[in-house]
PDB file of C-alpha atoms in Angstrom:
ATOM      1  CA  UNK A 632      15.336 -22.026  46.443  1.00 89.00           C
ATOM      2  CA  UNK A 633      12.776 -21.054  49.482  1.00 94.00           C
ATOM      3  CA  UNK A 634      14.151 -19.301  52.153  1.00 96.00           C
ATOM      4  CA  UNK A 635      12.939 -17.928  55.849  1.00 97.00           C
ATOM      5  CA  UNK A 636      14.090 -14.808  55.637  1.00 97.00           C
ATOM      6  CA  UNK A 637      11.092 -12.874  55.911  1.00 97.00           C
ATOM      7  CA  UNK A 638       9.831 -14.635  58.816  1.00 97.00           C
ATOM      8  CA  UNK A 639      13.020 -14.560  60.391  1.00 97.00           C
ATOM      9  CA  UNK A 640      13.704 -10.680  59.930  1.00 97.00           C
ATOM     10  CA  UNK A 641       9.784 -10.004  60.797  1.00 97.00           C
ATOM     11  CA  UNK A 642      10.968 -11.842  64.373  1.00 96.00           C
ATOM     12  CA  UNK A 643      13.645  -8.794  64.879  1.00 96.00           C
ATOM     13  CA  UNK A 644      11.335  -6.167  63.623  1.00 96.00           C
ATOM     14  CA  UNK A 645      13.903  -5.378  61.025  1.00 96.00           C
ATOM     15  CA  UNK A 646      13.832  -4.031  57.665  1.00 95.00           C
ATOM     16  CA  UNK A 647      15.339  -5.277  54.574  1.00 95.00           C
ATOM     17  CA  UNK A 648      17.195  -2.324  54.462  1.00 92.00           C
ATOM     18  CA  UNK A 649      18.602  -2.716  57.942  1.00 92.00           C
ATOM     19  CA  UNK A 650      19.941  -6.208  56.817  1.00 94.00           C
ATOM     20  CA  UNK A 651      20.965  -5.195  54.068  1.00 92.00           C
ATOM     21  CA  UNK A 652      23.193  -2.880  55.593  1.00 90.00           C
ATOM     22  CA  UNK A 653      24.501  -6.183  57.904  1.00 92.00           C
ATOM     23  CA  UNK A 654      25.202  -8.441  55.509  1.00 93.00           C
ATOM     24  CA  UNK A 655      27.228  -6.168  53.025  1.00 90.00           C
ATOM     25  CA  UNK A 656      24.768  -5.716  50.083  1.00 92.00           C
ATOM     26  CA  UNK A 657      21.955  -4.179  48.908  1.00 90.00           C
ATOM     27  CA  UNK A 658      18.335  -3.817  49.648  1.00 91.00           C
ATOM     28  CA  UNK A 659      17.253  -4.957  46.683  1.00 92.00           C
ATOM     29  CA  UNK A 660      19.484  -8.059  46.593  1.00 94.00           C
ATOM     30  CA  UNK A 661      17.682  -8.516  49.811  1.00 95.00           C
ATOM     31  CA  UNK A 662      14.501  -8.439  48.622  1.00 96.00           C
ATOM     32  CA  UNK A 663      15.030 -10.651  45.419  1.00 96.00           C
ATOM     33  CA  UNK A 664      16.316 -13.626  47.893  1.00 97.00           C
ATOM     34  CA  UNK A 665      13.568 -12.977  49.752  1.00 96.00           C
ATOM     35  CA  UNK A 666      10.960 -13.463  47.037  1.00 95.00           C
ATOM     36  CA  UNK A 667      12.778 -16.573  45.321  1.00 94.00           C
ATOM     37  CA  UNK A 668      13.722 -14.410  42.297  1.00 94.00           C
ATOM     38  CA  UNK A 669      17.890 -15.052  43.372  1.00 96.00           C
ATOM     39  CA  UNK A 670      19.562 -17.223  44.583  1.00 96.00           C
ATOM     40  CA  UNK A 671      22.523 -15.895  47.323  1.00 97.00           C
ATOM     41  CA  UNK A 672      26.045 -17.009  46.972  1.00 96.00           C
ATOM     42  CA  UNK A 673      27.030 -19.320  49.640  1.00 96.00           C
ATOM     43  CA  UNK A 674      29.380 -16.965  51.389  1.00 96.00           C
ATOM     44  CA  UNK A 675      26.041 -14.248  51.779  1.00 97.00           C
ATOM     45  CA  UNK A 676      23.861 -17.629  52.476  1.00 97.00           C
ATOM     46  CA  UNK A 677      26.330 -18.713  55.681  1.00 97.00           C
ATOM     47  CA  UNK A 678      26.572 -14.705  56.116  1.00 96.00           C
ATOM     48  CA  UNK A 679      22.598 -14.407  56.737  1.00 97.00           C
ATOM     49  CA  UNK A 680      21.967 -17.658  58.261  1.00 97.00           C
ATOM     50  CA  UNK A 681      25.032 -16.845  61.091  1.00 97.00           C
ATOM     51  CA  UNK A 682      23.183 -13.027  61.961  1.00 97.00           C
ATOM     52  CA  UNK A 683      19.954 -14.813  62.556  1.00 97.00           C
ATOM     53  CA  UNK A 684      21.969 -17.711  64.400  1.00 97.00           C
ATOM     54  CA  UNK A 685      20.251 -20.480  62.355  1.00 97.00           C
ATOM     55  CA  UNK A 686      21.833 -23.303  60.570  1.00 97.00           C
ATOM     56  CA  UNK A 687      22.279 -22.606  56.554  1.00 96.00           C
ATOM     57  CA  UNK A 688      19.694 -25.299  56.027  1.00 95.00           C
ATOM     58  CA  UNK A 689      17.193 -23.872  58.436  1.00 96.00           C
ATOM     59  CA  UNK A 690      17.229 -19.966  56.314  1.00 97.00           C
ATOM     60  CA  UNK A 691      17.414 -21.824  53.016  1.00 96.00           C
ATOM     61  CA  UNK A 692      15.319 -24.764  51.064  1.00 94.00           C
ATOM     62  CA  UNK A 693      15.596 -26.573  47.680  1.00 89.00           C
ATOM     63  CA  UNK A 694      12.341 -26.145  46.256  1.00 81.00           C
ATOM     64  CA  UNK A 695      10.344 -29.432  45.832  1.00 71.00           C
TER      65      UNK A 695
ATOM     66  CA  UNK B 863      24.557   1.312  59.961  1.00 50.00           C
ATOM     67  CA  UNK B 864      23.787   4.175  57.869  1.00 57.00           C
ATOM     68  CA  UNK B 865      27.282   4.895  57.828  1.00 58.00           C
ATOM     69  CA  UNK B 866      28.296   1.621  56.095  1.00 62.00           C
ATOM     70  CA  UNK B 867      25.373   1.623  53.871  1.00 60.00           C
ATOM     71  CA  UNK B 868      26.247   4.980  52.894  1.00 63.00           C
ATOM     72  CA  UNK B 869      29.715   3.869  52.402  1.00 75.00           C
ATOM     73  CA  UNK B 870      28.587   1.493  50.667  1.00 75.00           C
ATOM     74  CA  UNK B 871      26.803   3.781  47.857  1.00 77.00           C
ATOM     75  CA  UNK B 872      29.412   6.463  48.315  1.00 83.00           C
ATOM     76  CA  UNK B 873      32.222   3.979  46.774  1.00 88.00           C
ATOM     77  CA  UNK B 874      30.074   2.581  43.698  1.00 89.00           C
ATOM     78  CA  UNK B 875      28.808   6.510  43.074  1.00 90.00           C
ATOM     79  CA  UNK B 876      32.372   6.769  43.070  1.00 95.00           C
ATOM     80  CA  UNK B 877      33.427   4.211  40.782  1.00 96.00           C
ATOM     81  CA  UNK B 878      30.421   4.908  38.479  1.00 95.00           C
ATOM     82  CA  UNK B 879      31.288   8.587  38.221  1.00 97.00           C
ATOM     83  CA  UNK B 880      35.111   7.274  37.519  1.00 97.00           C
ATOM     84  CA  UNK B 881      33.916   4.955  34.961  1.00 97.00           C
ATOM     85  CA  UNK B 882      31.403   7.736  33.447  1.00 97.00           C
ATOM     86  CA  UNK B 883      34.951   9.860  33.538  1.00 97.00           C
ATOM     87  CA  UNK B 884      37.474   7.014  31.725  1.00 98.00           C
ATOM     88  CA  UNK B 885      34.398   6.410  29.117  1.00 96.00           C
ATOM     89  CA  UNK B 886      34.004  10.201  28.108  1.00 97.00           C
ATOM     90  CA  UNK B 887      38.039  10.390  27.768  1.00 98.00           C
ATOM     91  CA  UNK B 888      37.860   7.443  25.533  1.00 97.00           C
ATOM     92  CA  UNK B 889      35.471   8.757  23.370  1.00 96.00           C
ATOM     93  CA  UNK B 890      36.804  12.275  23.087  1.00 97.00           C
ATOM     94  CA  UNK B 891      40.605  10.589  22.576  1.00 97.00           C
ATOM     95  CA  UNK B 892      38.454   8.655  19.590  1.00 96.00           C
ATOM     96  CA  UNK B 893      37.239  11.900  17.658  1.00 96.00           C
ATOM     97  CA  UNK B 894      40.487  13.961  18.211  1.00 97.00           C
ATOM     98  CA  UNK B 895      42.277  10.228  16.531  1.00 97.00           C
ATOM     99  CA  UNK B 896      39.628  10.073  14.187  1.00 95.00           C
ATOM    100  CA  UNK B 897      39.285  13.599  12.757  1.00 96.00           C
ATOM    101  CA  UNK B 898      42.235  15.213  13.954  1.00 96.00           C
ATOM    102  CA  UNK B 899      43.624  14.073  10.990  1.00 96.00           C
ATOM    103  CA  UNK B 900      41.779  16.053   8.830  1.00 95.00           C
ATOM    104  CA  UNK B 901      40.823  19.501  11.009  1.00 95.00           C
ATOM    105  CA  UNK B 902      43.859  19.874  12.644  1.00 94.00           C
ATOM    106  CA  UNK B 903      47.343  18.438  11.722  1.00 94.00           C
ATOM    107  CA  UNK B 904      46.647  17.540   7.610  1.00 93.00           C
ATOM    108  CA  UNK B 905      47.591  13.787   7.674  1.00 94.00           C
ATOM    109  CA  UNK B 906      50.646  14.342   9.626  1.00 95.00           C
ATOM    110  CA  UNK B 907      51.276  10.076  10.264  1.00 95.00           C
ATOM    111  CA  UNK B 908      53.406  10.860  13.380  1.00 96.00           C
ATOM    112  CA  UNK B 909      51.135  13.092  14.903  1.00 96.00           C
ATOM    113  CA  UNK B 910      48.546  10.953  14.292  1.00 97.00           C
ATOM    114  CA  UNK B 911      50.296   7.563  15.876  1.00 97.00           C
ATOM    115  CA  UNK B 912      50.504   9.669  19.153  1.00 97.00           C
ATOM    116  CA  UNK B 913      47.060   9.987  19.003  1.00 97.00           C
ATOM    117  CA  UNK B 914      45.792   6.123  18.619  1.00 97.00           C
ATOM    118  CA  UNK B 915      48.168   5.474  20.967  1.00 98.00           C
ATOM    119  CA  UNK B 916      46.840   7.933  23.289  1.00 98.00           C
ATOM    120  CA  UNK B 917      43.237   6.301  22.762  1.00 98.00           C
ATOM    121  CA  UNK B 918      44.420   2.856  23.067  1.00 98.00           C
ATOM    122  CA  UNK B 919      46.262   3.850  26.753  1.00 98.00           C
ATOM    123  CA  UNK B 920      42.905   5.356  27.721  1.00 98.00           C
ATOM    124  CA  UNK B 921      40.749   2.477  26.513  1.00 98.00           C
ATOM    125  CA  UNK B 922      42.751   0.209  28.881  1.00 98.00           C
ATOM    126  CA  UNK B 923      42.398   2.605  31.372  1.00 98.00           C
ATOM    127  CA  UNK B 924      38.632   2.654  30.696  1.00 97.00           C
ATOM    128  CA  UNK B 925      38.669  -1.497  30.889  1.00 97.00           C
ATOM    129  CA  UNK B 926      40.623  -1.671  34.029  1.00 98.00           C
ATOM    130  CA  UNK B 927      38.161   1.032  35.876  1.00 97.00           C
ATOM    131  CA  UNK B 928      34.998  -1.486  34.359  1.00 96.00           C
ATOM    132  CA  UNK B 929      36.844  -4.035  35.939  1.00 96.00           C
ATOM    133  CA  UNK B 930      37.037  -2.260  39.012  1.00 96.00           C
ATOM    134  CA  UNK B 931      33.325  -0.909  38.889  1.00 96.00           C
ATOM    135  CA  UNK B 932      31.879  -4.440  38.472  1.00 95.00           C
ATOM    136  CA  UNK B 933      34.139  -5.673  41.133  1.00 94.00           C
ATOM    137  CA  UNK B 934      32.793  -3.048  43.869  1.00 92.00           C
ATOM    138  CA  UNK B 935      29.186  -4.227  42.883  1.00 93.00           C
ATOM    139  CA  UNK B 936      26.846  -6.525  44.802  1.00 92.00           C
ATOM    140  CA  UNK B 937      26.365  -9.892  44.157  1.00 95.00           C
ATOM    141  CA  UNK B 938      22.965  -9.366  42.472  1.00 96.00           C
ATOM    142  CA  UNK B 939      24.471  -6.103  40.566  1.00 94.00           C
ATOM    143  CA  UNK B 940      27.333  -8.514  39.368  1.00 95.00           C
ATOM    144  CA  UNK B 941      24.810 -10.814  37.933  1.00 96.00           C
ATOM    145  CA  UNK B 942      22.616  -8.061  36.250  1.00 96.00           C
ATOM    146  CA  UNK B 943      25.864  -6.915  34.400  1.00 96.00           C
ATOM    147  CA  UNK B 944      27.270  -9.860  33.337  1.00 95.00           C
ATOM    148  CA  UNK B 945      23.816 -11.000  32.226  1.00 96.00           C
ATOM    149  CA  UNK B 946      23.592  -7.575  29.484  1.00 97.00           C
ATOM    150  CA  UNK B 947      27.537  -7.929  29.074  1.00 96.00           C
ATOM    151  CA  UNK B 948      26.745 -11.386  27.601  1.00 97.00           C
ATOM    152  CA  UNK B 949      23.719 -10.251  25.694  1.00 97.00           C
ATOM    153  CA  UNK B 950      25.644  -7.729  24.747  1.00 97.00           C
ATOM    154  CA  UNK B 951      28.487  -9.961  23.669  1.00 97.00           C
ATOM    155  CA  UNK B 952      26.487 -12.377  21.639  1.00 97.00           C
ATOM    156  CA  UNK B 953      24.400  -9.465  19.378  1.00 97.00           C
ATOM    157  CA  UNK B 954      28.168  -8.008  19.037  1.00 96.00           C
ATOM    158  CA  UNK B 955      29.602 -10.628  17.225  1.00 97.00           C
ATOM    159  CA  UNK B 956      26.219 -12.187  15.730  1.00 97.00           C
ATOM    160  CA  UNK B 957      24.803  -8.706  14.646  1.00 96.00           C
ATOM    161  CA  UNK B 958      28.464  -7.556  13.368  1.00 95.00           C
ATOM    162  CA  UNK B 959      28.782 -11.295  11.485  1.00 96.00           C
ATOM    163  CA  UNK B 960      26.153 -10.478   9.317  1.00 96.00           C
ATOM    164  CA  UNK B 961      26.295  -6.554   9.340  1.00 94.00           C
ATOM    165  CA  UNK B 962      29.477  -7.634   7.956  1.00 94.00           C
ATOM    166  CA  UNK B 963      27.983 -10.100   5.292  1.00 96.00           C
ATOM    167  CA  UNK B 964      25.659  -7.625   4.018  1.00 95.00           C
ATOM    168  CA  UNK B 965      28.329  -5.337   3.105  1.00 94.00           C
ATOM    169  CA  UNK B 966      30.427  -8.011   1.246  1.00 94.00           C
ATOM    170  CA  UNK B 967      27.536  -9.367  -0.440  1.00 95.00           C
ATOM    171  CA  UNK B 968      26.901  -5.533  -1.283  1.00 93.00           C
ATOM    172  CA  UNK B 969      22.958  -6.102  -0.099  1.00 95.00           C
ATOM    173  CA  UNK B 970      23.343  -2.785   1.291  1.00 92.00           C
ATOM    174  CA  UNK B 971      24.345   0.370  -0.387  1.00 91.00           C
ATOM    175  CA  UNK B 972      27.546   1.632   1.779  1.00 90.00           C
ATOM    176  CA  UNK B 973      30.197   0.432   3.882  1.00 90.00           C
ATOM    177  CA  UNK B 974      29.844  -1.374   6.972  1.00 90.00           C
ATOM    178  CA  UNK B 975      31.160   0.442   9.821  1.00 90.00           C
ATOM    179  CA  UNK B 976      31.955  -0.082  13.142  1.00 90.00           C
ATOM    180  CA  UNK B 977      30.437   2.852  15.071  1.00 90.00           C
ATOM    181  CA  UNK B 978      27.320   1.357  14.242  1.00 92.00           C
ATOM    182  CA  UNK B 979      28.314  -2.257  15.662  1.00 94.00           C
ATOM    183  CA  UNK B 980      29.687  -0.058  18.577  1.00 93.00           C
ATOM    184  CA  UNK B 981      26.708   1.640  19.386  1.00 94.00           C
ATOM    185  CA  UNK B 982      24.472  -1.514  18.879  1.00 95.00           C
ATOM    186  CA  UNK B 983      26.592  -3.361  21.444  1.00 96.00           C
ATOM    187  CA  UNK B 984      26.032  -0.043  24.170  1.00 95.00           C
ATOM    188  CA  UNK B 985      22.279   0.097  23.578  1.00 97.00           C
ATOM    189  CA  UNK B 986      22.037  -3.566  23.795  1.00 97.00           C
ATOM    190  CA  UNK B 987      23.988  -3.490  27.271  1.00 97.00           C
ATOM    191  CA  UNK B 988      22.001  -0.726  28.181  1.00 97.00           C
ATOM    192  CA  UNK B 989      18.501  -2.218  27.134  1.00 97.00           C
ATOM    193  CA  UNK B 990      19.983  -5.430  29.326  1.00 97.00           C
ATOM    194  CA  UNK B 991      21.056  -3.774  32.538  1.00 96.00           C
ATOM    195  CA  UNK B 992      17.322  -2.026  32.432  1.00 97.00           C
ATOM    196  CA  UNK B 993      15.454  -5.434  31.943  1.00 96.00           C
ATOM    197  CA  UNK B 994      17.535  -7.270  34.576  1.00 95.00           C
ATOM    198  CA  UNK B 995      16.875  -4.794  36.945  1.00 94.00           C
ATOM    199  CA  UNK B 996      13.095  -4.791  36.507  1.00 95.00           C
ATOM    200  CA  UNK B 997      13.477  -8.757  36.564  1.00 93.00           C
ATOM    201  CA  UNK B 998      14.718  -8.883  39.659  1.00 92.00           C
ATOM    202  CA  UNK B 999      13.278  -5.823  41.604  1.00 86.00           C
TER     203      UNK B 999
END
């Protein structure tokens, strides 16, 4: 699954470690969403997509 | 912030160090069971029932505070544990199948025992939780 998430925290100037901190895990479950290497539950998917006030479907893409 | 994150990592050093705690008081409640026997009370069978029963209350105290660390874990953390526990699993009972076989079919030399399975199952969950973790870092 893609996902935005870099783009969209690089928009706030935040860390991964800052969001981490928001969304109730940690940084490196952060950065393996970010990179494609896991895929987020859809209670932390609906968590992250509501703190950057996106849709679900706008922070998150089924790979082609 | 900080103060979540850090209570964050303050409860799962918590539950590790309580898990570290219930696993050490398992083992030693498995060597005084296991060669108390012999060192200190000469076969006495009551004294030793006490004991196994002793180990088996702490075991499921050690089970229930695993259940508890994996619980308090991140999602990601949760999937890099279950991943070795299920590695871990499968070698168990495929590894002890035929570490089993080769003692009835006396291919090797002594008895089978089950520290070794034991011990093969840990270093396998081990090995796991290691790999996972450089998977997905």
């Amino acid at each position: 699954m893609k996902n935005r998430i870099k783009v969209l925290r690089a928009e706030r100037n935040m860390t991964q470690a800052e969001l981490a901190v928001v969304v109730d895990v940690s940084r490196q479950t952060i950065n393996a969403i970010e990179k494609g290497k896991f895929d987020p539950s859809l209670p932390l998917a609906f968590k992250i997509a509501r703190f950057f006030s996106r849709a679900i479907e706008d922070v998150f893409q089924e790979e082609d | 912030m900080d103060a979540k994150t850090n209570q964050r990592e303050a409860s799962t050093r918590k539950n590790t160090w309580h898990l570290a705690y219930w696993t050490g008081s398992w083992v030693l409640t498995v060597a005084i069971a296991t060669f108390g026997p012999e060192v200190i009370w000469d076969y006495n069978s009551g004294i030793s029932l006490i004991f196994i029963l002793i180990n088996a209350i702490v075991g499921i105290g050690m089970i229930l505070m695993n259940r508890k660390y994996i619980n308090g874990l991140d999602e990601l953390q949760k999937k890099v544990n279950t991943d070795a526990m299920a590695i871990a699993f499968g070698v168990g009972v495929v590894g002890g199948m035929s570490y089993s076989i080769l003692d009835i079919t006396n291919v090797i030399p002594f008895e089978a025992e089950i520290s070794f399975l034991i011990m093969l199952v840990g270093i396998t969950y081990l090995i796991g939780v290691v790999v996972s973790n450089i998977r997905y870092r």
